[in-house]
Short mmCIF file of C-alpha atoms and ligand atoms in Angstrom, two decimals:
data_model
loop_
_atom_site.label_atom_id
_atom_site.label_comp_id
_atom_site.label_asym_id
_atom_site.label_seq_id
_atom_site.Cartn_x
_atom_site.Cartn_y
_atom_site.Cartn_z
CA UNK A 1 31.41 67.80 58.30
CA UNK A 2 29.92 65.96 61.27
CA UNK A 3 28.02 67.77 63.99
CA UNK A 4 30.88 67.10 66.42
CA UNK A 5 33.57 68.47 64.11
CA UNK A 6 31.54 71.55 63.35
CA UNK A 7 30.95 72.09 67.05
CA UNK A 8 34.65 71.64 67.80
CA UNK A 9 35.59 74.29 65.28
CA UNK A 10 33.15 76.75 66.83
CA UNK A 11 34.39 75.90 70.32
CA UNK A 12 38.00 76.48 69.30
CA UNK A 13 37.12 79.83 67.71
CA UNK A 14 35.25 80.88 70.86
CA UNK A 15 38.15 79.80 73.06
CA UNK A 16 40.58 81.77 70.93
CA UNK A 17 38.56 84.99 71.14
CA UNK A 18 37.96 84.62 74.85
CA UNK A 19 41.61 83.99 75.70
CA UNK A 20 42.83 86.77 73.44
CA UNK A 21 40.54 89.12 75.35
CA UNK A 22 41.92 87.87 78.71
CA UNK A 23 45.46 88.34 77.43
CA UNK A 24 44.90 91.89 76.18
CA UNK A 25 43.21 93.02 79.40
CA UNK A 26 45.54 91.28 81.88
CA UNK A 27 48.70 92.24 80.00
CA UNK A 28 47.59 95.87 80.19
CA UNK A 29 47.14 96.28 76.42
CA UNK A 30 43.46 97.13 76.80
CA UNK A 31 41.59 99.23 79.38
CA UNK A 32 38.77 96.84 80.19
CA UNK A 33 37.94 93.19 80.02
CA UNK A 34 34.83 92.65 77.96
CA UNK A 35 33.79 89.02 77.61
CA UNK A 36 30.01 89.30 77.52
CA UNK A 37 29.95 90.21 73.78
CA UNK A 38 32.07 87.11 73.04
CA UNK A 39 29.63 84.86 74.91
CA UNK A 40 26.78 86.54 73.06
CA UNK A 41 28.40 85.95 69.65
CA UNK A 42 28.77 82.26 70.44
CA UNK A 43 25.45 81.88 72.29
CA UNK A 44 24.53 78.89 70.11
CA UNK A 45 27.31 76.85 71.71
CA UNK A 46 25.76 77.12 75.13
CA UNK A 47 22.10 76.35 74.56
CA UNK A 48 20.40 73.79 76.80
CA UNK A 49 19.59 71.66 73.72
CA UNK A 50 23.26 71.56 72.67
CA UNK A 51 24.29 70.52 76.18
CA UNK A 52 21.68 67.75 76.25
CA UNK A 53 22.77 66.52 72.84
CA UNK A 54 26.47 66.47 73.76
CA UNK A 55 25.71 64.68 77.02
CA UNK A 56 24.52 61.73 74.91
CA UNK A 57 27.90 61.51 73.14
CA UNK A 58 29.95 60.65 76.17
CA UNK A 59 30.85 57.11 75.15
CA UNK A 60 34.01 58.25 73.41
CA UNK A 61 36.75 60.36 74.94
CA UNK A 62 36.57 63.23 72.48
CA UNK A 63 32.83 63.59 73.01
CA UNK A 64 33.22 63.30 76.77
CA UNK A 65 35.77 66.13 76.96
CA UNK A 66 33.52 68.32 74.83
CA UNK A 67 30.46 67.47 76.93
CA UNK A 68 32.32 68.31 80.13
CA UNK A 69 33.50 71.64 78.79
CA UNK A 70 30.21 72.75 77.27
CA UNK A 71 28.19 71.74 80.34
CA UNK A 72 30.42 73.71 82.70
CA UNK A 73 30.44 76.72 80.36
CA UNK A 74 26.66 76.45 80.11
CA UNK A 75 26.35 76.55 83.91
CA UNK A 76 28.79 79.48 84.21
CA UNK A 77 26.90 81.34 81.54
CA UNK A 78 23.64 80.99 83.49
CA UNK A 79 25.11 82.55 86.64
CA UNK A 80 27.41 85.00 84.82
CA UNK A 81 25.38 88.04 85.92
CA UNK A 82 25.69 87.18 89.63
CA UNK A 83 29.38 86.33 89.22
CA UNK A 84 30.01 89.73 87.68
CA UNK A 85 27.98 91.55 90.35
CA UNK A 86 30.01 89.90 93.11
CA UNK A 87 33.34 90.56 91.46
CA UNK A 88 32.46 94.20 90.73
CA UNK A 89 31.32 94.73 94.33
CA UNK A 90 34.63 93.32 95.55
CA UNK A 91 36.61 95.41 93.07
CA UNK A 92 34.92 98.61 94.23
CA UNK A 93 34.94 97.91 97.97
CA UNK A 94 37.29 99.88 100.18
CA UNK A 95 37.96 99.95 103.92
CA UNK A 96 39.08 102.70 106.27
CA UNK A 97 42.57 102.07 107.55
CA UNK A 98 44.50 104.72 109.43
CA UNK A 99 42.62 107.56 107.78
CA UNK A 100 42.93 106.17 104.27
CA UNK A 101 40.65 104.34 101.84
CA UNK A 102 42.27 101.01 101.07
CA UNK A 103 40.87 98.86 98.23
CA UNK A 104 39.68 95.41 99.31
CA UNK A 105 42.08 93.71 96.89
CA UNK A 106 45.08 95.41 98.53
CA UNK A 107 44.34 93.95 101.95
CA UNK A 108 45.83 90.49 101.29
CA UNK A 109 49.26 91.82 100.22
CA UNK A 110 49.19 94.23 103.18
CA UNK A 111 48.53 91.36 105.60
CA UNK A 112 51.38 89.31 104.10
CA UNK A 113 53.78 92.18 104.63
CA UNK A 114 52.61 93.29 108.10
CA UNK A 115 55.10 92.25 110.82
CA UNK A 116 52.81 93.23 113.71
CA UNK A 117 50.41 90.47 114.70
CA UNK A 118 47.54 92.56 116.05
CA UNK A 119 47.63 94.82 112.98
CA UNK A 120 47.54 91.74 110.72
CA UNK A 121 44.49 90.48 112.59
CA UNK A 122 42.70 93.82 112.32
CA UNK A 123 43.34 93.99 108.57
CA UNK A 124 42.05 90.43 108.25
CA UNK A 125 38.87 91.34 110.15
CA UNK A 126 38.26 94.26 107.77
CA UNK A 127 38.75 91.95 104.80
CA UNK A 128 36.36 89.35 106.17
CA UNK A 129 33.65 91.95 106.80
CA UNK A 130 33.70 92.92 103.12
CA UNK A 131 33.82 89.31 101.97
CA UNK A 132 30.76 88.53 104.10
CA UNK A 133 28.76 91.38 102.54
CA UNK A 134 28.38 89.34 99.33
CA UNK A 135 27.69 85.94 100.92
CA UNK A 136 23.96 86.07 100.29
CA UNK A 137 24.59 86.43 96.57
CA UNK A 138 27.27 83.72 96.64
CA UNK A 139 24.81 81.35 98.29
CA UNK A 140 22.13 82.17 95.74
CA UNK A 141 24.68 81.50 92.98
CA UNK A 142 25.52 78.04 94.35
CA UNK A 143 21.82 77.25 94.74
CA UNK A 144 21.30 78.06 91.06
CA UNK A 145 24.20 75.83 90.03
CA UNK A 146 22.81 73.01 92.19
CA UNK A 147 19.31 73.37 90.68
CA UNK A 148 20.62 73.50 87.12
CA UNK A 149 22.71 70.34 87.64
CA UNK A 150 19.58 68.46 88.71
CA UNK A 151 17.72 70.01 85.78
CA UNK A 152 20.24 68.37 83.43
CA UNK A 153 19.40 64.97 84.90
CA UNK A 154 22.26 64.51 87.38
CA UNK A 155 21.67 63.45 91.00
CA UNK A 156 23.30 66.67 92.14
CA UNK A 157 26.08 69.15 91.34
CA UNK A 158 28.68 66.90 92.94
CA UNK A 159 27.70 63.97 90.70
CA UNK A 160 27.79 66.21 87.62
CA UNK A 161 31.34 67.38 88.34
CA UNK A 162 32.58 63.95 89.37
CA UNK A 163 31.15 62.11 86.37
CA UNK A 164 31.95 64.66 83.67
CA UNK A 165 35.41 65.54 84.95
CA UNK A 166 36.42 61.97 85.85
CA UNK A 167 37.64 63.09 89.26
CA UNK A 168 37.19 59.75 91.04
CA UNK A 169 36.05 61.68 94.10
CA UNK A 170 35.39 58.61 96.27
CA UNK A 171 38.90 57.28 95.85
CA UNK A 172 40.46 60.75 95.99
CA UNK A 173 38.67 61.56 99.26
CA UNK A 174 39.84 58.30 100.80
CA UNK A 175 43.43 59.01 99.74
CA UNK A 176 43.32 62.55 101.09
CA UNK A 177 41.97 61.37 104.46
CA UNK A 178 44.96 59.03 104.69
CA UNK A 179 47.33 61.84 103.71
CA UNK A 180 45.83 64.07 106.42
CA UNK A 181 46.37 61.31 109.01
CA UNK A 182 49.89 60.45 107.94
CA UNK A 183 51.13 64.04 107.88
CA UNK A 184 49.33 65.23 111.02
CA UNK A 185 52.17 64.84 113.54
CA UNK A 186 54.88 66.33 111.40
CA UNK A 187 52.58 69.19 110.41
CA UNK A 188 51.67 70.20 113.97
CA UNK A 189 55.28 69.96 115.17
CA UNK A 190 56.48 72.23 112.38
CA UNK A 191 53.54 74.60 112.72
CA UNK A 192 54.39 75.35 116.34
CA UNK A 193 58.05 75.91 115.53
CA UNK A 194 57.35 78.21 112.58
CA UNK A 195 54.75 80.22 114.52
CA UNK A 196 57.31 80.65 117.31
CA UNK A 197 59.80 81.96 114.79
CA UNK A 198 57.45 84.87 114.00
CA UNK A 199 56.45 85.30 117.66
CA UNK A 200 52.88 84.10 117.33
CA UNK A 201 51.47 81.98 120.19
CA UNK A 202 49.87 78.86 118.65
CA UNK A 203 46.56 79.35 120.49
CA UNK A 204 46.12 82.85 119.06
CA UNK A 205 47.29 82.05 115.50
CA UNK A 206 45.05 82.63 112.51
CA UNK A 207 45.38 82.45 108.72
CA UNK A 208 46.80 86.03 108.47
CA UNK A 209 49.83 84.90 110.48
CA UNK A 210 50.40 82.03 108.08
CA UNK A 211 50.18 84.45 105.14
CA UNK A 212 52.88 86.55 106.78
CA UNK A 213 55.05 83.49 107.51
CA UNK A 214 54.89 82.30 103.89
CA UNK A 215 55.67 85.75 102.53
CA UNK A 216 59.22 84.80 103.63
CA UNK A 217 60.69 88.28 103.36
CA UNK A 218 64.02 87.19 104.83
CA UNK A 219 64.60 85.09 101.71
CA UNK A 220 64.04 87.89 99.18
CA UNK A 221 67.79 88.31 98.72
CA UNK A 222 68.12 84.74 97.39
CA UNK A 223 65.63 85.52 94.61
CA UNK A 224 66.64 88.79 92.95
CA UNK A 225 64.45 90.40 90.34
CA UNK A 226 67.27 90.70 87.75
CA UNK A 227 68.01 86.96 87.90
CA UNK A 228 64.43 85.82 87.25
CA UNK A 229 64.31 85.60 83.47
CA UNK A 230 67.90 84.25 83.22
CA UNK A 231 66.93 81.58 85.83
CA UNK A 232 64.06 80.51 83.60
CA UNK A 233 66.03 80.45 80.34
CA UNK A 234 68.98 78.62 81.97
CA UNK A 235 66.65 76.04 83.50
CA UNK A 236 65.00 75.39 80.14
CA UNK A 237 68.36 75.33 78.34
CA UNK A 238 69.46 72.59 80.78
CA UNK A 239 66.56 70.49 79.49
CA UNK A 240 67.57 71.21 75.91
CA UNK A 241 64.81 73.81 75.39
CA UNK A 242 65.85 77.12 73.82
CA UNK A 243 63.20 79.65 74.80
CA UNK A 244 64.50 82.22 72.26
CA UNK A 245 63.87 79.70 69.45
CA UNK A 246 60.27 78.98 70.49
CA UNK A 247 58.52 81.31 68.07
CA UNK A 248 55.08 80.18 69.20
CA UNK A 249 55.78 81.08 72.85
CA UNK A 250 56.04 84.79 73.54
CA UNK A 251 57.67 85.92 76.77
CA UNK A 252 56.11 89.30 77.56
CA UNK A 253 58.20 91.16 80.16
CA UNK A 254 57.45 94.69 79.01
CA UNK A 255 56.33 96.94 81.88
CA UNK A 256 52.87 98.50 81.38
CA UNK A 257 50.87 100.39 84.01
CA UNK A 258 47.76 98.20 83.63
CA UNK A 259 49.64 94.89 83.49
CA UNK A 260 48.65 92.32 86.13
CA UNK A 261 51.28 92.02 88.89
CA UNK A 262 50.98 88.22 88.87
CA UNK A 263 52.62 86.06 86.20
CA UNK A 264 50.16 84.23 83.94
CA UNK A 265 50.06 82.03 80.86
CA UNK A 266 47.46 82.36 78.12
CA UNK A 267 47.22 79.62 75.51
CA UNK A 268 45.40 81.58 72.80
CA UNK A 269 45.91 79.13 69.90
CA UNK A 270 47.41 75.78 70.86
CA UNK A 271 50.27 75.34 70.13
CA UNK A 272 50.69 78.25 67.68
CA UNK A 273 50.22 81.24 70.00
CA UNK A 274 51.03 80.94 73.70
CA UNK A 275 51.82 83.93 75.93
CA UNK A 276 53.83 83.93 79.13
CA UNK A 277 53.32 87.28 80.81
CA UNK A 278 55.27 88.61 83.75
CA UNK A 279 56.06 91.87 85.51
CA UNK A 280 59.15 90.77 87.44
CA UNK A 281 59.38 91.96 91.06
CA UNK A 282 61.58 89.21 92.55
CA UNK A 283 61.23 87.27 95.83
CA UNK A 284 60.37 83.59 96.37
CA UNK A 285 56.65 83.89 95.53
CA UNK A 286 57.31 85.71 92.26
CA UNK A 287 59.83 83.06 91.20
CA UNK A 288 57.39 80.28 92.06
CA UNK A 289 54.65 81.93 90.07
CA UNK A 290 56.88 82.52 87.00
CA UNK A 291 58.05 78.90 87.08
CA UNK A 292 54.49 77.64 87.55
CA UNK A 293 53.21 79.60 84.56
CA UNK A 294 56.26 78.56 82.51
CA UNK A 295 55.25 74.94 83.16
CA UNK A 296 51.80 75.65 81.66
CA UNK A 297 53.41 77.56 78.78
CA UNK A 298 55.85 74.76 77.87
CA UNK A 299 53.03 72.25 78.05
CA UNK A 300 50.69 74.15 75.72
CA UNK A 301 53.38 75.34 73.30
CA UNK A 302 54.61 71.77 72.74
CA UNK A 303 51.21 70.20 72.01
CA UNK A 304 50.94 68.31 68.71
CA UNK A 305 49.16 70.77 66.34
CA UNK A 306 47.47 67.90 64.48
CA UNK A 307 45.28 66.84 67.38
CA UNK A 308 41.59 67.77 67.66
CA UNK A 309 40.74 70.70 69.96
CA UNK A 310 39.36 68.57 72.84
CA UNK A 311 42.72 66.78 73.18
CA UNK A 312 44.77 69.95 72.83
CA UNK A 313 42.87 72.06 75.35
CA UNK A 314 40.09 70.19 77.14
CA UNK A 315 40.33 66.99 79.18
CA UNK A 316 41.74 66.87 82.68
CA UNK A 317 43.37 70.11 83.90
CA UNK A 318 45.09 68.10 86.66
CA UNK A 319 47.64 67.35 83.97
CA UNK A 320 48.58 70.91 83.08
CA UNK A 321 48.63 71.72 86.81
CA UNK A 322 51.06 68.85 87.40
CA UNK A 323 53.43 70.18 84.70
CA UNK A 324 53.14 73.64 86.29
CA UNK A 325 53.88 72.24 89.79
CA UNK A 326 56.90 70.36 88.44
CA UNK A 327 58.52 73.72 87.58
CA UNK A 328 56.95 75.61 90.49
CA UNK A 329 58.72 73.38 93.03
CA UNK A 330 62.17 73.46 91.41
CA UNK A 331 63.41 75.91 94.10
CA UNK A 332 62.72 73.17 96.69
CA UNK A 333 65.55 71.20 95.09
CA UNK A 334 68.86 72.33 96.58
CA UNK A 335 70.71 71.23 93.40
CA UNK A 336 68.56 73.67 91.44
CA UNK A 337 69.12 76.51 93.94
CA UNK A 338 72.85 75.94 93.76
CA UNK A 339 73.20 75.44 90.03
CA UNK A 340 70.75 78.08 88.80
CA UNK A 341 70.90 80.77 91.49
CA UNK A 342 74.30 80.04 93.01
CA UNK A 343 72.72 79.62 96.47
CA UNK A 344 75.08 77.48 98.56
CA UNK A 345 73.03 77.25 101.73
CA UNK A 346 69.35 77.23 100.87
CA UNK A 347 68.41 74.86 103.72
CA UNK A 348 66.32 77.31 105.74
CA UNK A 349 64.43 78.45 102.67
CA UNK A 350 63.74 74.87 101.54
CA UNK A 351 62.38 73.99 105.01
CA UNK A 352 59.90 76.85 104.89
CA UNK A 353 58.90 76.14 101.28
CA UNK A 354 58.34 72.45 102.04
CA UNK A 355 56.22 73.37 105.03
CA UNK A 356 54.21 75.70 102.82
CA UNK A 357 53.60 72.86 100.37
CA UNK A 358 52.44 70.64 103.26
CA UNK A 359 50.14 73.43 104.46
CA UNK A 360 48.62 73.75 100.99
CA UNK A 361 48.09 70.00 100.65
CA UNK A 362 46.36 69.85 104.04
CA UNK A 363 44.34 72.94 103.19
CA UNK A 364 43.14 71.55 99.85
CA UNK A 365 42.50 68.09 101.31
CA UNK A 366 40.27 69.58 104.00
CA UNK A 367 38.67 71.87 101.41
CA UNK A 368 37.77 68.78 99.39
CA UNK A 369 36.09 67.20 102.45
CA UNK A 370 34.26 70.48 103.03
CA UNK A 371 33.17 70.99 99.42
CA UNK A 372 31.71 67.47 99.28
CA UNK A 373 29.41 68.57 102.12
CA UNK A 374 28.80 72.08 100.78
CA UNK A 375 27.57 70.80 97.44
CA UNK A 376 25.16 68.34 99.02
CA UNK A 377 23.88 70.45 101.94
CA UNK A 378 24.28 74.23 102.16
CA UNK A 379 22.63 74.65 105.57
CA UNK A 380 25.50 73.77 107.91
CA UNK A 381 28.27 74.87 105.54
CA UNK A 382 29.64 77.79 107.54
CA UNK A 383 30.31 75.76 110.71
CA UNK A 384 31.61 72.80 108.73
CA UNK A 385 34.10 75.05 106.91
CA UNK A 386 35.51 76.33 110.20
CA UNK A 387 35.73 72.92 111.84
CA UNK A 388 37.10 70.88 108.90
CA UNK A 389 39.77 73.42 107.90
CA UNK A 390 40.54 74.32 111.52
CA UNK A 391 41.09 70.66 112.41
CA UNK A 392 43.49 70.14 109.49
CA UNK A 393 45.37 73.43 109.85
CA UNK A 394 45.47 74.11 113.60
CA UNK A 395 44.83 77.87 113.34
CA UNK A 396 41.65 79.97 113.55
CA UNK A 397 39.70 79.95 110.28
CA UNK A 398 37.54 82.94 109.30
CA UNK A 399 33.96 81.69 108.96
CA UNK A 400 33.10 84.54 106.57
CA UNK A 401 35.23 82.94 103.82
CA UNK A 402 33.13 79.75 103.65
CA UNK A 403 31.78 80.55 100.17
CA UNK A 404 34.43 82.87 98.70
CA UNK A 405 37.07 80.20 99.36
CA UNK A 406 35.46 77.77 96.90
CA UNK A 407 36.31 77.39 93.21
CA UNK A 408 33.56 76.07 90.96
CA UNK A 409 33.29 72.49 89.76
CA UNK A 410 35.74 70.99 92.30
CA UNK A 411 38.83 72.65 90.87
CA UNK A 412 40.30 71.81 94.30
CA UNK A 413 40.17 68.13 93.27
CA UNK A 414 42.06 68.90 90.06
CA UNK A 415 44.79 70.67 92.05
CA UNK A 416 45.02 67.69 94.39
CA UNK A 417 45.24 65.28 91.46
CA UNK A 418 47.88 67.60 89.96
CA UNK A 419 49.98 67.51 93.16
CA UNK A 420 49.65 63.72 93.37
CA UNK A 421 50.70 63.21 89.76
CA UNK A 422 53.56 65.72 90.04
CA UNK A 423 55.10 63.73 92.91
CA UNK A 424 54.91 60.56 90.78
CA UNK A 425 56.29 62.25 87.68
CA UNK A 426 59.16 63.88 89.61
CA UNK A 427 60.07 60.58 91.27
CA UNK A 428 60.10 58.95 87.84
CA UNK A 429 62.36 61.71 86.44
CA UNK A 430 64.73 61.44 89.42
CA UNK A 431 64.98 57.67 89.13
CA UNK A 432 65.64 57.76 85.44
CA UNK A 433 67.67 60.96 84.98
CA UNK A 434 69.06 61.64 88.47
CA UNK A 435 68.45 64.28 91.17
CA UNK A 436 69.51 66.94 88.65
CA UNK A 437 67.00 65.78 86.04
CA UNK A 438 66.32 69.44 85.25
CA UNK A 439 69.72 69.69 83.63
CA UNK A 440 69.30 66.62 81.43
CA UNK A 441 68.28 67.03 77.81
CA UNK A 442 66.97 63.43 77.88
CA UNK A 443 64.59 64.47 80.68
CA UNK A 444 63.59 67.43 78.50
CA UNK A 445 62.88 65.11 75.58
CA UNK A 446 60.79 62.88 77.81
CA UNK A 447 58.75 65.85 79.06
CA UNK A 448 58.24 67.11 75.52
CA UNK A 449 56.90 63.68 74.57
CA UNK A 450 54.31 64.05 77.36
CA UNK A 451 53.48 67.67 76.51
CA UNK A 452 52.94 66.73 72.85
CA UNK A 453 49.95 64.65 73.92
CA UNK A 454 48.12 67.69 75.28
CA UNK A 455 45.47 66.48 77.72
CA UNK A 456 44.36 63.51 75.65
CA UNK A 457 45.32 61.02 78.37
CA UNK A 458 44.48 61.15 82.05
CA UNK A 459 47.08 61.23 84.85
CA UNK A 460 45.98 57.69 85.78
CA UNK A 461 47.00 56.47 82.31
CA UNK A 462 50.30 58.37 82.24
CA UNK A 463 51.20 57.06 85.72
CA UNK A 464 50.68 53.51 84.40
CA UNK A 465 52.93 54.27 81.41
CA UNK A 466 55.65 55.20 83.94
CA UNK A 467 55.34 51.87 85.71
CA UNK A 468 52.99 52.85 88.57
CA UNK A 469 49.72 51.05 89.43
CA UNK A 470 47.85 54.25 88.70
CA UNK A 471 47.41 57.67 90.27
CA UNK A 472 48.22 57.31 93.96
CA UNK A 473 48.90 59.80 96.74
CA UNK A 474 51.19 57.51 98.74
CA UNK A 475 54.35 58.93 97.10
CA UNK A 476 53.28 62.45 97.89
CA UNK A 477 52.21 61.57 101.45
CA UNK A 478 55.51 59.76 102.05
CA UNK A 479 57.47 62.80 100.86
CA UNK A 480 55.46 65.21 103.00
CA UNK A 481 55.59 63.04 106.13
CA UNK A 482 59.38 62.66 105.92
CA UNK A 483 60.13 66.37 106.22
ZN1 ZN B 1 48.28 76.54 87.32
#
């Protein structure tokens, strides 16, 4: 067996143990998450010498995907202690609110559900104070990642992520600047109107008001809890996919006290053992999150079992995010609302949901501009965070979040690439199978043919196979600007 094949087998075994542990803890089948022993058992995978060796094998795709994965795991492993300290501090933190101790993690849902503006702002202030208390450690953590990236021979952390992940950051940044320009007018017009609808003066608006707006409580009745699972199975059946016959995909809807309230998908063994876990509560956000995770689950459970691990699981996560977004945004299609949920007049909901998507795209685009600066120069980061996001979003941005609001390794770029590819894929499906593509078994067959390939190919290559010039944000920008 070659060194690469041996390494792949070990990597797959590690992945399996790690994801089984996540599943057991998050699904409420186990009291505590314990991943350190798993990392310790597989410590040989993440040695500096292994990383250096794999980094020399990047001239073929399989080696490149492995090198990307092991390098990022190696970096995470080095800062794991700090990561755990921060997350434990946040888990234990509480604030005083009206004579009660409220856990830090409950503040966000409270803000989303708080109709009174000044109370929302006070809750947000309390949240930001706690967030800020760990910023010194967050900064130290980023400094370590930056140093280690240079230690591995890269110019900086940004170059490491860009080169290993194939993010095309120069081109992506250029495209996102254009998207920000082209959607600016429509965004600010809508923002003012939506803020008015919840009685928030634009000049006093902040991110907590936007959280409340997007909670969309008035639309809860359109998305009942009891109809959630039937909505999913009917949608899949329309594409010729019988969820009850997918033995490798387990839908876990059993209520357990320790089960995570958010839907999630865990691909433990691909494609043999994929879990889709949900604790249904209903409402637009819960539907979106079930559909999103179902997109991941269908992708991973349809992967060709004969492929090597790097093509089944590694590669570009923009792809699995695009498949998740494709399902996630089904409720923005009035044909879907009508056919699946029997909603005749979903216009007001669709307007809000489309505005939310525009908000997210502008938020992630400005986050990309910010993270490019953050990962080259930490000194001015706090002010740059406030000004770049504030300029794109038109509401007050809490400076304290400038480090907590950053995912490692430019995951923001993978989301953006996922959104861009989803718009291209959906346009392709609509052109070929009609506006109700989601009820065409031919569309289902086409999607399965893509899912089978795992993440072997990049969105750029798949876009070309659909007749596009490559991955391009103009379709997405056009859609967003024409709201
Ligand atoms: Zn996702």
